[in-house]
Amino acid sequence: MRRIAIAVVASTMSLSLAGCGMLGASEGSSDATPTRTDDITIGVLMPEATNTRYAEFDYPIIKAKVASLTNNKGKTEYANAENSVAQQNSQMQKMIDQKVDCILLDAVDSHKIASMVKKAKEAGIPVIAYDRLAEGPIDAYVSFDNELVGEVQGRSITEALGTADTADEIVMINGSPTDPNAAQFKQGAMNELSGRVTIAATYDTDGWKPEIAQAHMTQAIQKIGKSNIAAVYSANDAMAGGIIKAFEAAGVSDSDLPPITGQDAELAAVQRIVSGEQYMTVYKPYAGEAEAAAEAAVAKVQGRELQFEALTRDKIDSPTNKDIPAKLVTVVALTRSNIKKTVVADGIYKVSDICTAAYKQACNTIGLK
Ligand code: GAL
């Protein structure tokens, strides 16, 4: 009995000591010698601008969170590589030269960026991989659960088909081959689709480009025949837009489109879901990912290791490093039936953003008001 009591006291003590340590970092600002604790700069490198999520959600959320965690003293430095490896390399070099305190890196090419990650580390700058698992000596990885994204997409296809069977021919249009997430999305989808349907054609899409996805779809329609395609796995929304254009060009009317998946809950995709052109998207609650990344970056810079560890409790391996501390955030399917409970409830879009004049009637039909 006594032993237990001592153990409890001991653990309470270590907890409160830990608490002191955490507070210590920000209390430093009241010291005679001012510390740089809140006066920090976090570099934010995003991969591309074709998809709207990075500029519309990820970056603004990170920026606001860094400010709120640092009494409005912390800054962010933003750069978007527009899908170019060379551009991202030089943007990262610039941040290293400027001696930012930490870099949040969403890589264009997770393999080719590894030497820059190493350079940053050598310059004493921690690197947290954001959304895509960069290779090299990163300090942590903050992302959504990418395999789950693919599973949610794959499951939506089998649900849409009702009684899916191997006679159902599916076209699979995957994301960029240099983005490790694309492989995980594909793996997740295959977990659901393998053995249940026939994958009649499969493509990877350089740079996630919608026009390339459209060209793939045109090819698939020629190969399989427009009325033989039971569903299309599209890895994200921007590509789904291109895929629908290919069907339209082949003379398929909107009401005859097969179920088409997506990802990112872009406004145009949510509108296509309302009108029935696109079957679903994966809603990734951006605040969950972006705020966790900001918190991890600030904790790292301020030396609050315990908090950093608590924020990154999952473990993940990259092709170059093992047991990387990670945080993987969960995702949900967005279909016609849960628009209000997802993007509207989270304040991503207002009903009036979605239900513009062209979509008013369709919104009424599904009771979105
Ligand atoms: C992925 C990301 C997706 C999507 C895609 C295209 O890495 O997880 O949300 O944005 O890139 O850029």
Short mmCIF file of C-alpha atoms in Angstrom, two decimals, residues 1-362:
data_model
loop_
_atom_site.label_atom_id
_atom_site.label_comp_id
_atom_site.label_asym_id
_atom_site.label_seq_id
_atom_site.Cartn_x
_atom_site.Cartn_y
_atom_site.Cartn_z
CA MET A 1 0.00 0.00 0.00
CA ARG A 2 2.69 2.41 1.09
CA ARG A 3 4.78 1.53 -1.91
CA ILE A 4 1.91 2.51 -4.16
CA ALA A 5 1.52 5.82 -2.35
CA ILE A 6 5.21 6.59 -2.82
CA ALA A 7 5.02 5.68 -6.47
CA VAL A 8 2.09 8.02 -6.93
CA VAL A 9 3.89 10.87 -5.18
CA ALA A 10 6.99 10.25 -7.24
CA SER A 11 5.13 10.32 -10.51
CA THR A 12 3.21 13.45 -9.52
CA MET A 13 6.54 15.09 -8.75
CA SER A 14 8.04 14.23 -12.05
CA LEU A 15 4.91 15.50 -13.78
CA SER A 16 5.07 18.85 -12.03
CA LEU A 17 8.78 19.10 -12.73
CA ALA A 18 8.02 18.46 -16.35
CA GLY A 19 5.41 21.18 -16.12
CA CYS A 20 8.05 23.58 -14.81
CA GLY A 21 10.28 22.72 -17.70
CA MET A 22 7.54 23.50 -20.17
CA LEU A 23 6.70 26.81 -18.59
CA GLY A 24 10.37 27.71 -18.29
CA ALA A 25 10.73 28.18 -22.01
CA SER A 26 8.20 30.95 -22.37
CA GLU A 27 8.83 32.46 -18.95
CA GLY A 28 12.31 33.25 -20.20
CA SER A 29 10.98 36.41 -21.84
CA SER A 30 10.60 38.05 -18.42
CA ASP A 31 14.30 37.42 -17.67
CA ALA A 32 16.80 40.24 -17.47
CA THR A 33 18.48 38.82 -20.55
CA PRO A 34 15.68 38.61 -23.10
CA THR A 35 15.45 35.23 -24.83
CA ARG A 36 14.39 34.70 -28.42
CA THR A 37 11.76 32.25 -27.27
CA ASP A 38 8.76 33.87 -28.89
CA ASP A 39 10.64 35.81 -31.49
CA ILE A 40 11.02 32.90 -33.88
CA THR A 41 10.69 32.29 -37.60
CA ILE A 42 9.23 29.10 -39.02
CA GLY A 43 9.89 28.45 -42.70
CA VAL A 44 6.97 26.86 -44.57
CA LEU A 45 7.64 25.16 -47.91
CA MET A 46 4.62 23.96 -49.88
CA PRO A 47 4.84 21.86 -53.05
CA GLU A 48 2.43 23.25 -55.62
CA ALA A 49 -0.39 25.60 -56.38
CA THR A 50 -2.67 23.60 -58.70
CA ASN A 51 -4.48 22.29 -55.65
CA THR A 52 -6.06 25.05 -53.63
CA ARG A 53 -5.51 23.55 -50.18
CA TYR A 54 -1.98 24.81 -49.58
CA ALA A 55 -2.55 28.52 -50.08
CA GLU A 56 -6.14 28.54 -48.85
CA PHE A 57 -5.89 26.38 -45.75
CA ASP A 58 -2.57 24.84 -44.78
CA TYR A 59 -0.45 27.96 -44.81
CA PRO A 60 -2.91 30.47 -43.30
CA ILE A 61 -3.71 28.02 -40.48
CA ILE A 62 -0.01 27.41 -39.74
CA LYS A 63 0.70 31.14 -39.78
CA ALA A 64 -2.13 31.96 -37.37
CA LYS A 65 -1.18 29.14 -35.02
CA VAL A 66 2.49 30.14 -34.87
CA ALA A 67 1.40 33.69 -34.03
CA SER A 68 -1.01 32.58 -31.33
CA LEU A 69 1.56 30.29 -29.72
CA THR A 70 4.15 33.07 -29.52
CA ASN A 71 2.21 36.11 -28.29
CA ASN A 72 2.12 37.31 -31.88
CA LYS A 73 5.90 37.53 -31.99
CA GLY A 74 6.59 34.41 -34.06
CA LYS A 75 6.67 34.74 -37.83
CA THR A 76 6.36 32.41 -40.77
CA GLU A 77 8.17 32.61 -44.08
CA TYR A 78 6.23 31.03 -46.96
CA ALA A 79 7.32 29.66 -50.32
CA ASN A 80 5.45 27.52 -52.84
CA ALA A 81 7.56 25.47 -55.28
CA GLU A 82 4.88 25.23 -58.00
CA ASN A 83 5.79 21.61 -58.54
CA SER A 84 9.43 22.31 -59.34
CA VAL A 85 12.18 20.40 -57.55
CA ALA A 86 14.77 23.04 -58.47
CA GLN A 87 12.57 25.83 -57.17
CA GLN A 88 11.97 24.04 -53.88
CA ASN A 89 15.70 23.40 -53.47
CA SER A 90 16.49 27.07 -53.86
CA GLN A 91 13.61 28.12 -51.62
CA MET A 92 14.93 25.81 -48.94
CA GLN A 93 18.49 27.05 -49.44
CA LYS A 94 17.25 30.60 -48.97
CA MET A 95 15.61 29.66 -45.69
CA ILE A 96 18.79 27.98 -44.51
CA ASP A 97 20.77 31.11 -45.43
CA GLN A 98 18.25 33.27 -43.57
CA LYS A 99 18.71 30.97 -40.57
CA VAL A 100 15.02 30.37 -39.94
CA ASP A 101 14.49 28.48 -36.67
CA CYS A 102 12.65 25.47 -38.09
CA ILE A 103 11.41 24.35 -41.51
CA LEU A 104 8.05 22.74 -42.23
CA LEU A 105 8.62 20.95 -45.50
CA ASP A 106 5.99 19.57 -47.88
CA ALA A 107 8.25 18.08 -50.55
CA VAL A 108 7.70 18.15 -54.31
CA ASP A 109 9.98 15.14 -54.55
CA SER A 110 10.49 13.33 -51.27
CA HIS A 111 13.65 11.59 -52.47
CA LYS A 112 15.43 14.47 -54.21
CA ILE A 113 14.94 16.85 -51.27
CA ALA A 114 16.95 14.60 -48.91
CA SER A 115 20.26 16.44 -49.47
CA MET A 116 18.61 19.76 -48.57
CA VAL A 117 17.18 18.21 -45.39
CA LYS A 118 20.70 17.17 -44.51
CA LYS A 119 22.01 20.67 -45.20
CA ALA A 120 19.39 22.22 -42.94
CA LYS A 121 20.23 19.79 -40.15
CA GLU A 122 23.93 20.57 -40.52
CA ALA A 123 23.06 24.24 -40.18
CA GLY A 124 21.26 23.39 -36.92
CA ILE A 125 17.77 23.91 -38.34
CA PRO A 126 15.21 21.25 -37.43
CA VAL A 127 13.06 19.99 -40.29
CA ILE A 128 9.54 18.67 -39.84
CA ALA A 129 8.12 16.89 -42.88
CA TYR A 130 4.62 18.11 -43.54
CA ASP A 131 1.99 15.99 -45.29
CA ARG A 132 4.53 14.17 -47.49
CA LEU A 133 7.27 12.07 -45.90
CA ALA A 134 10.53 13.68 -47.02
CA GLU A 135 13.61 11.49 -47.00
CA GLY A 136 16.74 12.43 -45.02
CA PRO A 137 17.22 13.23 -41.32
CA ILE A 138 13.88 14.88 -40.53
CA ASP A 139 12.95 15.53 -36.89
CA ALA A 140 9.28 14.57 -37.23
CA TYR A 141 6.46 13.95 -39.67
CA VAL A 142 3.00 15.49 -39.39
CA SER A 143 0.41 14.28 -41.86
CA PHE A 144 -2.97 12.77 -42.40
CA ASP A 145 -3.25 9.00 -42.31
CA ASN A 146 -2.54 8.52 -46.00
CA GLU A 147 -3.35 4.85 -46.26
CA LEU A 148 -6.70 5.60 -44.66
CA VAL A 149 -7.31 8.23 -47.36
CA GLY A 150 -6.97 5.51 -50.01
CA GLU A 151 -9.13 3.08 -48.05
CA VAL A 152 -11.88 5.67 -47.71
CA GLN A 153 -11.72 6.27 -51.49
CA GLY A 154 -11.72 2.54 -52.32
CA ARG A 155 -14.57 1.79 -49.93
CA SER A 156 -16.63 4.57 -51.49
CA ILE A 157 -16.26 2.88 -54.87
CA THR A 158 -17.46 -0.52 -53.62
CA GLU A 159 -20.33 1.18 -51.77
CA ALA A 160 -21.32 3.15 -54.86
CA LEU A 161 -21.36 -0.02 -56.94
CA GLY A 162 -23.55 -1.80 -54.41
CA THR A 163 -22.80 -5.36 -55.30
CA ALA A 164 -19.29 -4.89 -56.61
CA ASP A 165 -17.98 -7.89 -58.53
CA THR A 166 -15.01 -8.69 -60.71
CA ALA A 167 -17.02 -7.92 -63.84
CA ASP A 168 -16.89 -4.26 -62.81
CA GLU A 169 -14.09 -2.51 -64.68
CA ILE A 170 -12.44 0.30 -62.77
CA VAL A 171 -9.97 2.89 -64.04
CA MET A 172 -7.38 3.96 -61.51
CA ILE A 173 -5.77 7.39 -61.89
CA ASN A 174 -3.15 7.86 -59.21
CA GLY A 175 -1.17 10.90 -58.13
CA SER A 176 2.43 11.96 -58.69
CA PRO A 177 5.06 9.21 -58.70
CA THR A 178 7.45 11.50 -56.75
CA ASP A 179 4.92 12.01 -53.95
CA PRO A 180 5.09 9.12 -51.48
CA ASN A 181 1.52 9.87 -50.42
CA ALA A 182 0.29 8.87 -53.87
CA ALA A 183 1.68 5.35 -53.36
CA GLN A 184 0.03 5.15 -49.95
CA PHE A 185 -3.31 6.35 -51.32
CA LYS A 186 -3.06 3.69 -54.01
CA GLN A 187 -2.14 1.00 -51.48
CA GLY A 188 -5.07 1.96 -49.26
CA ALA A 189 -7.47 1.88 -52.21
CA MET A 190 -6.13 -1.51 -53.34
CA ASN A 191 -6.77 -2.89 -49.84
CA GLU A 192 -10.45 -2.28 -50.56
CA LEU A 193 -10.63 -2.99 -54.29
CA SER A 194 -8.37 -6.02 -54.77
CA GLY A 195 -10.30 -9.13 -55.65
CA ARG A 196 -13.61 -7.23 -55.61
CA VAL A 197 -13.42 -5.42 -58.95
CA THR A 198 -11.20 -5.51 -62.04
CA ILE A 199 -8.67 -2.72 -62.44
CA ALA A 200 -8.91 -2.37 -66.22
CA ALA A 201 -6.35 0.45 -66.53
CA THR A 202 -4.05 2.22 -64.10
CA TYR A 203 -1.96 5.38 -64.47
CA ASP A 204 0.37 7.59 -62.43
CA THR A 205 0.01 11.32 -62.97
CA ASP A 206 3.10 13.52 -63.08
CA GLY A 207 2.79 16.51 -60.79
CA TRP A 208 -0.85 15.65 -60.03
CA LYS A 209 -1.68 17.62 -63.19
CA PRO A 210 -5.38 17.68 -64.11
CA GLU A 211 -4.61 17.90 -67.84
CA ILE A 212 -2.49 14.73 -67.63
CA ALA A 213 -5.27 12.97 -65.73
CA GLN A 214 -7.64 14.05 -68.49
CA ALA A 215 -5.33 12.57 -71.14
CA HIS A 216 -5.12 9.29 -69.16
CA MET A 217 -8.90 9.15 -68.95
CA THR A 218 -9.28 9.79 -72.68
CA GLN A 219 -6.92 6.87 -73.31
CA ALA A 220 -8.83 4.63 -70.89
CA ILE A 221 -12.15 5.46 -72.54
CA GLN A 222 -10.68 4.48 -75.91
CA LYS A 223 -9.32 1.24 -74.50
CA ILE A 224 -12.27 0.10 -72.39
CA GLY A 225 -15.25 1.87 -73.92
CA LYS A 226 -17.13 4.67 -72.21
CA SER A 227 -20.10 2.59 -71.14
CA ASN A 228 -17.99 -0.25 -69.76
CA ILE A 229 -16.35 1.82 -67.04
CA ALA A 230 -18.05 1.08 -63.72
CA ALA A 231 -16.13 3.65 -61.65
CA VAL A 232 -13.03 5.84 -61.69
CA TYR A 233 -10.58 6.05 -58.84
CA SER A 234 -9.19 9.58 -58.99
CA ALA A 235 -6.62 10.29 -56.28
CA ASN A 236 -7.65 13.92 -55.86
CA ASP A 237 -10.20 16.56 -56.77
CA ALA A 238 -8.26 18.61 -59.29
CA MET A 239 -7.64 15.44 -61.31
CA ALA A 240 -11.31 14.44 -60.98
CA GLY A 241 -12.09 17.74 -62.74
CA GLY A 242 -9.87 16.71 -65.68
CA ILE A 243 -11.35 13.20 -65.73
CA ILE A 244 -14.89 14.56 -65.99
CA LYS A 245 -13.78 16.74 -68.93
CA ALA A 246 -12.56 13.61 -70.71
CA PHE A 247 -15.96 11.94 -70.27
CA GLU A 248 -17.71 15.09 -71.51
CA ALA A 249 -15.45 15.19 -74.57
CA ALA A 250 -16.40 11.55 -75.24
CA GLY A 251 -20.07 12.57 -75.25
CA VAL A 252 -21.03 11.21 -71.82
CA SER A 253 -23.71 13.34 -70.19
CA ASP A 254 -23.41 14.38 -66.54
CA SER A 255 -26.17 12.02 -65.49
CA ASP A 256 -24.36 9.07 -67.10
CA LEU A 257 -21.02 9.65 -65.40
CA PRO A 258 -19.76 6.69 -63.35
CA PRO A 259 -18.88 7.20 -59.67
CA ILE A 260 -15.63 9.23 -59.53
CA THR A 261 -13.63 9.72 -56.34
CA GLY A 262 -11.49 12.64 -55.21
CA GLN A 263 -9.59 14.10 -52.30
CA ASP A 264 -9.08 17.53 -50.70
CA ALA A 265 -12.69 18.79 -50.52
CA GLU A 266 -11.93 21.63 -52.92
CA LEU A 267 -14.87 23.99 -53.39
CA ALA A 268 -15.32 23.05 -57.07
CA ALA A 269 -15.37 19.37 -56.10
CA VAL A 270 -17.93 19.89 -53.34
CA GLN A 271 -20.09 21.65 -55.95
CA ARG A 272 -19.64 18.75 -58.37
CA ILE A 273 -20.71 16.40 -55.58
CA VAL A 274 -23.83 18.50 -55.04
CA SER A 275 -24.68 18.33 -58.75
CA GLY A 276 -23.83 14.62 -58.94
CA GLU A 277 -20.87 14.80 -61.34
CA GLN A 278 -18.39 13.61 -58.70
CA TYR A 279 -19.30 10.88 -56.25
CA MET A 280 -17.13 11.74 -53.25
CA THR A 281 -14.06 13.48 -51.96
CA VAL A 282 -11.91 12.89 -48.91
CA TYR A 283 -12.27 15.67 -46.42
CA LYS A 284 -9.03 16.26 -44.59
CA PRO A 285 -9.68 18.53 -41.62
CA TYR A 286 -6.77 20.85 -42.37
CA ALA A 287 -6.71 22.52 -38.97
CA GLY A 288 -5.89 19.18 -37.34
CA GLU A 289 -2.79 18.74 -39.47
CA ALA A 290 -1.68 22.36 -39.82
CA GLU A 291 -2.08 23.28 -36.15
CA ALA A 292 -0.28 20.13 -35.01
CA ALA A 293 2.62 20.99 -37.32
CA ALA A 294 2.78 24.56 -36.03
CA GLU A 295 2.69 23.33 -32.43
CA ALA A 296 5.42 20.79 -33.05
CA ALA A 297 7.61 23.38 -34.79
CA VAL A 298 7.22 25.97 -32.03
CA ALA A 299 7.78 23.37 -29.28
CA LYS A 300 10.92 22.19 -31.07
CA VAL A 301 12.34 25.69 -31.43
CA GLN A 302 11.50 26.60 -27.85
CA GLY A 303 13.18 23.45 -26.59
CA ARG A 304 10.03 22.01 -25.08
CA GLU A 305 11.00 18.43 -25.87
CA LEU A 306 8.32 16.81 -23.70
CA GLN A 307 5.58 18.62 -25.52
CA PHE A 308 7.21 17.85 -28.85
CA GLU A 309 7.23 14.16 -27.95
CA ALA A 310 3.63 14.25 -26.80
CA LEU A 311 2.63 15.82 -30.11
CA THR A 312 4.46 13.23 -32.21
CA ARG A 313 3.71 9.92 -30.50
CA ASP A 314 3.27 7.79 -33.65
CA LYS A 315 6.31 6.25 -35.31
CA ILE A 316 7.01 5.94 -39.00
CA ASP A 317 9.88 4.74 -41.22
CA SER A 318 10.98 6.52 -44.37
CA PRO A 319 13.21 4.87 -46.99
CA THR A 320 16.21 6.55 -45.28
CA ASN A 321 15.30 6.83 -41.58
CA LYS A 322 13.64 4.62 -38.98
CA ASP A 323 11.29 5.38 -36.07
CA ILE A 324 10.57 8.97 -37.03
CA PRO A 325 8.30 10.64 -34.44
CA ALA A 326 5.01 11.32 -36.20
CA LYS A 327 1.48 12.50 -35.89
CA LEU A 328 -1.11 11.07 -38.27
CA VAL A 329 -4.48 12.78 -38.39
CA THR A 330 -7.66 10.95 -39.41
CA VAL A 331 -9.90 11.75 -42.43
CA VAL A 332 -13.51 11.21 -43.55
CA ALA A 333 -15.43 10.63 -46.78
CA LEU A 334 -17.49 13.57 -47.96
CA THR A 335 -20.56 12.70 -50.05
CA ARG A 336 -23.84 14.47 -50.81
CA SER A 337 -25.18 13.34 -47.44
CA ASN A 338 -22.68 14.93 -45.04
CA ILE A 339 -21.59 18.27 -46.53
CA LYS A 340 -23.14 20.16 -43.64
CA LYS A 341 -21.55 17.98 -40.98
CA THR A 342 -18.07 18.27 -42.48
CA VAL A 343 -16.84 21.31 -44.42
CA VAL A 344 -19.72 23.57 -43.36
CA ALA A 345 -19.56 22.60 -39.67
CA ASP A 346 -15.79 23.17 -39.64
CA GLY A 347 -16.16 26.61 -41.22
CA ILE A 348 -14.23 25.65 -44.37
CA TYR A 349 -17.10 26.81 -46.62
CA LYS A 350 -20.38 28.52 -46.01
CA VAL A 351 -23.50 27.04 -47.60
CA SER A 352 -23.63 30.23 -49.69
CA ASP A 353 -20.11 29.52 -51.07
CA ILE A 354 -21.27 26.11 -52.28
CA CYS A 355 -24.84 26.88 -53.31
CA THR A 356 -24.18 29.63 -55.85
CA ALA A 357 -26.78 30.34 -58.55
CA ALA A 358 -25.70 27.41 -60.74
CA TYR A 359 -26.00 24.96 -57.82
CA LYS A 360 -29.08 26.38 -56.04
CA GLN A 361 -31.49 23.83 -57.41
CA ALA A 362 -29.19 20.87 -56.76
#
